[in-house]
Amino acid sequence: MQEKRNVQIIEWEDLDKKKFYSFGVFMTMTIRAGVYPATLIRTRLQVQKGKSLYTGTFDAFFKILRSEGVRGLYRGFLVNTLTLISGQGYITTYELVRKYVSTYTSNNTVKSLVAGGSASLVAQSITVPIDVVSQHLMMQGQGGDMGRFKVNAKGVRPAEHKMTFGQTRHIIIQIFTTDGFRGFYRGYVASLLTYIPNSAVWWPFYHFYAGKVILFVGNSIS
């Protein structure tokens, strides 16, 4: 465990791996479940043409709730939970890369910069294909006409079609048939250009300001 400005930096070898992964997945899953309906509504609002279906956030919420029920607000949620893997992959990559870079330099800023960027690269490589599939699933139901692909429900209204993983399979087949493997990575480069710099810069600043806060609190107490 390293110390800088009286701040203890917890490294990979200091972590209780069992608690880290179990609590991490639980907290992320809980937060994801709470914000997912808002994510679905945002996606439908962004994709629709003008105000052809919804006039705003609350209008979309009540229309989806009336026509599709609570299930409608969670379309694609089970698939989206697979991104929990990317979350764990992100922090694992971050810690392991920090450990590797520490063999070449003890500079905490450099370690955080390299590890943060690497972690985001790994996370987005996992996340983007899952997001592509889950976003197409979000477009089904009342807003099904907005998506490029349709679930083959064989005459059953999408809101009543309960084969969740059957829907997922239909979407995956259509994406692959139409766009090939590259179809699962639409927007991948844009995601990398967005998240890698953000992650690479965020961690050095986190440690920097954490040190400032600890110093301020310590001086205030003394």
Coordinates of C-alpha atoms in Angstrom, one line a residue:
M1 CA 0.0 0.0 0.0
Q2 CA 1.5 3.3 -1.1
E3 CA 1.3 6.6 0.7
K4 CA 1.3 10.0 -0.8
R5 CA 0.5 13.2 1.2
N6 CA -0.7 10.9 4.0
V7 CA -3.3 9.3 1.5
Q8 CA -3.3 5.5 1.4
I9 CA -3.7 4.3 -2.2
I10 CA -5.3 0.8 -2.2
E11 CA -3.5 -1.3 -4.8
W12 CA -4.6 -4.6 -6.4
E13 CA -2.9 -6.8 -3.8
D14 CA -4.6 -4.9 -1.0
L15 CA -8.2 -5.7 -2.2
D16 CA -10.4 -8.3 -0.7
K17 CA -11.3 -9.8 -4.1
K18 CA -14.4 -11.7 -2.9
K19 CA -16.0 -8.7 -1.3
F20 CA -14.9 -6.4 -4.1
Y21 CA -16.6 -8.4 -6.9
S22 CA -19.7 -9.5 -4.9
F23 CA -20.5 -6.0 -3.5
G24 CA -19.5 -4.4 -6.8
V25 CA -22.0 -6.5 -8.9
F26 CA -24.8 -6.0 -6.3
M27 CA -24.4 -2.2 -6.1
T28 CA -24.1 -1.8 -9.9
M29 CA -27.1 -4.1 -10.5
T30 CA -29.2 -2.1 -8.0
I31 CA -28.3 1.3 -9.6
R32 CA -28.9 -0.1 -13.1
A33 CA -32.4 -1.3 -12.2
G34 CA -33.3 2.1 -10.9
V35 CA -32.1 4.1 -13.9
Y36 CA -32.9 1.7 -16.7
P37 CA -36.5 3.0 -17.4
A38 CA -35.0 6.5 -17.9
T39 CA -32.4 5.1 -20.3
L40 CA -35.1 3.4 -22.3
I41 CA -37.2 6.5 -22.5
R42 CA -34.2 8.6 -23.5
T43 CA -33.3 6.1 -26.3
R44 CA -36.8 6.1 -27.7
L45 CA -37.0 9.9 -27.6
Q46 CA -33.7 10.2 -29.4
V47 CA -34.7 7.8 -32.2
Q48 CA -38.2 8.9 -32.9
K49 CA -38.9 11.3 -35.8
G50 CA -39.9 14.6 -34.3
K51 CA -42.7 14.0 -31.8
S52 CA -44.3 11.3 -33.8
L53 CA -44.9 9.1 -30.7
Y54 CA -44.0 10.9 -27.6
T55 CA -44.0 14.6 -26.8
G56 CA -41.6 14.4 -23.9
T57 CA -40.2 12.3 -21.1
F58 CA -43.3 12.1 -18.9
D59 CA -45.5 11.5 -21.9
A60 CA -43.3 8.6 -22.9
F61 CA -43.3 7.2 -19.4
F62 CA -47.1 7.1 -19.1
K63 CA -47.7 5.9 -22.6
I64 CA -45.2 3.0 -22.2
L65 CA -46.7 2.2 -18.8
R66 CA -50.3 2.1 -20.2
S67 CA -49.6 0.2 -23.4
E68 CA -46.7 -2.1 -22.3
G69 CA -46.9 -2.2 -18.6
V70 CA -43.9 -2.2 -16.2
R71 CA -42.2 -4.8 -18.4
G72 CA -42.2 -2.3 -21.2
L73 CA -39.9 0.0 -19.2
Y74 CA -37.4 -2.8 -18.8
R75 CA -37.2 -4.1 -22.4
G76 CA -33.7 -5.3 -23.0
F77 CA -32.8 -5.1 -19.3
L78 CA -31.7 -8.7 -19.0
V79 CA -29.4 -8.3 -21.9
N80 CA -28.1 -5.0 -20.7
T81 CA -27.1 -6.5 -17.3
L82 CA -24.4 -8.4 -19.2
T83 CA -22.6 -5.1 -19.2
L84 CA -21.9 -5.8 -15.5
I85 CA -19.1 -7.9 -16.9
S86 CA -17.6 -4.8 -18.5
G87 CA -17.8 -3.0 -15.2
Q88 CA -15.8 -5.7 -13.4
G89 CA -13.5 -6.0 -16.4
Y90 CA -12.9 -2.2 -16.2
I91 CA -11.8 -2.1 -12.6
T92 CA -9.8 -5.3 -12.9
T93 CA -7.9 -4.0 -15.9
Y94 CA -7.3 -0.7 -14.2
E95 CA -5.8 -2.4 -11.1
L96 CA -3.7 -4.9 -13.0
V97 CA -2.4 -2.3 -15.5
R98 CA -1.5 0.0 -12.5
K99 CA 0.4 -2.9 -11.0
Y100 CA 2.2 -3.6 -14.3
V101 CA 3.1 0.1 -14.9
S102 CA 4.4 0.4 -11.3
T103 CA 7.3 -1.9 -12.3
Y104 CA 8.5 0.9 -14.6
T105 CA 7.5 4.1 -12.7
S106 CA 6.4 5.0 -9.2
N107 CA 4.6 8.2 -10.5
N108 CA 1.0 7.8 -9.5
T109 CA -0.2 10.2 -12.2
V110 CA 1.4 8.1 -15.0
K111 CA 0.0 4.9 -13.5
S112 CA -3.5 6.2 -13.3
L113 CA -3.4 7.8 -16.8
V114 CA -2.3 4.6 -18.5
A115 CA -4.5 2.3 -16.4
G116 CA -7.5 4.4 -16.8
G117 CA -7.3 4.5 -20.6
S118 CA -6.6 0.8 -20.8
A119 CA -9.5 -0.1 -18.6
S120 CA -11.9 2.0 -20.7
L121 CA -10.6 0.2 -23.9
V122 CA -11.4 -3.2 -22.4
A123 CA -14.8 -2.1 -21.0
Q124 CA -16.0 -0.5 -24.2
S125 CA -15.0 -3.6 -26.2
I126 CA -17.4 -5.6 -24.1
T127 CA -20.1 -3.0 -23.7
V128 CA -20.7 -1.8 -27.2
P129 CA -22.1 -5.1 -28.7
I130 CA -24.3 -5.6 -25.6
D131 CA -25.6 -2.0 -25.9
V132 CA -26.3 -2.4 -29.6
V133 CA -28.5 -5.4 -29.0
S134 CA -30.2 -4.0 -25.9
Q135 CA -31.0 -0.7 -27.7
H136 CA -32.7 -2.5 -30.5
L137 CA -34.7 -4.4 -28.0
M138 CA -35.7 -1.1 -26.4
M139 CA -37.2 -0.1 -29.8
Q140 CA -39.7 -3.0 -29.7
G141 CA -43.2 -2.7 -28.3
Q142 CA -45.1 0.6 -28.7
G143 CA -42.0 2.2 -30.3
G144 CA -41.2 -0.9 -32.4
D145 CA -41.6 1.0 -35.7
M146 CA -38.7 3.2 -34.8
G147 CA -36.1 0.5 -34.9
R148 CA -34.2 -1.0 -37.9
F149 CA -35.1 -4.5 -36.8
K150 CA -38.3 -6.2 -35.7
V151 CA -38.8 -9.1 -33.3
N152 CA -40.5 -12.0 -35.1
A153 CA -43.4 -12.5 -32.7
K154 CA -45.6 -14.4 -35.2
G155 CA -48.7 -12.3 -34.9
V156 CA -48.4 -11.7 -31.1
R157 CA -48.1 -8.1 -30.0
P158 CA -44.6 -7.4 -28.8
A159 CA -45.9 -6.3 -25.4
E160 CA -47.3 -9.8 -24.9
H161 CA -44.4 -11.7 -26.3
K162 CA -42.7 -13.2 -23.3
M163 CA -39.8 -15.0 -25.0
T164 CA -37.2 -12.5 -23.8
F165 CA -34.2 -14.5 -25.0
G166 CA -36.1 -15.5 -28.1
Q167 CA -36.4 -11.7 -28.9
T168 CA -32.7 -11.3 -28.3
R169 CA -31.9 -14.2 -30.6
H170 CA -34.0 -12.6 -33.4
I171 CA -32.3 -9.3 -33.0
I172 CA -28.8 -10.8 -33.0
I173 CA -29.6 -12.8 -36.2
Q174 CA -30.9 -9.8 -38.0
I175 CA -28.0 -7.6 -37.0
F176 CA -25.5 -10.3 -38.2
T177 CA -27.4 -11.0 -41.4
T178 CA -27.7 -7.3 -42.3
D179 CA -24.4 -5.8 -41.1
G180 CA -22.2 -8.8 -40.3
F181 CA -20.0 -8.8 -37.2
R182 CA -19.2 -5.1 -37.6
G183 CA -22.9 -4.4 -37.0
F184 CA -22.3 -5.2 -33.3
Y185 CA -19.7 -2.5 -33.1
R186 CA -21.6 0.4 -34.5
G187 CA -20.3 3.5 -32.7
Y188 CA -17.3 1.7 -31.3
V189 CA -14.7 4.2 -32.4
A190 CA -16.9 7.1 -31.2
S191 CA -17.2 5.4 -27.8
L192 CA -13.5 4.9 -27.5
L193 CA -12.9 8.6 -28.4
T194 CA -15.3 9.5 -25.7
Y195 CA -14.5 7.2 -22.8
I196 CA -10.8 6.5 -23.1
P197 CA -9.7 10.2 -22.7
N198 CA -12.3 10.7 -20.0
S199 CA -11.2 7.7 -18.0
A200 CA -7.5 8.4 -18.5
V201 CA -7.8 11.9 -17.1
W202 CA -10.4 11.1 -14.4
W203 CA -8.2 8.8 -12.3
P204 CA -5.1 11.1 -12.0
F205 CA -7.5 14.0 -10.9
Y206 CA -9.3 11.7 -8.5
H207 CA -6.0 10.9 -6.7
F208 CA -4.9 14.5 -6.8
Y209 CA -8.1 15.9 -5.3
A210 CA -8.3 13.1 -2.8
G211 CA -5.0 14.1 -1.5
K212 CA -6.1 17.8 -1.3
V213 CA -9.2 16.9 0.6
I214 CA -7.3 14.7 3.1
L215 CA -4.8 17.5 3.7
F216 CA -7.6 20.1 4.1
V217 CA -9.5 17.8 6.6
G218 CA -6.3 17.0 8.5
N219 CA -5.3 20.7 8.8
S220 CA -8.9 21.6 9.9
I221 CA -8.8 19.0 12.6
S222 CA -5.4 19.9 13.9

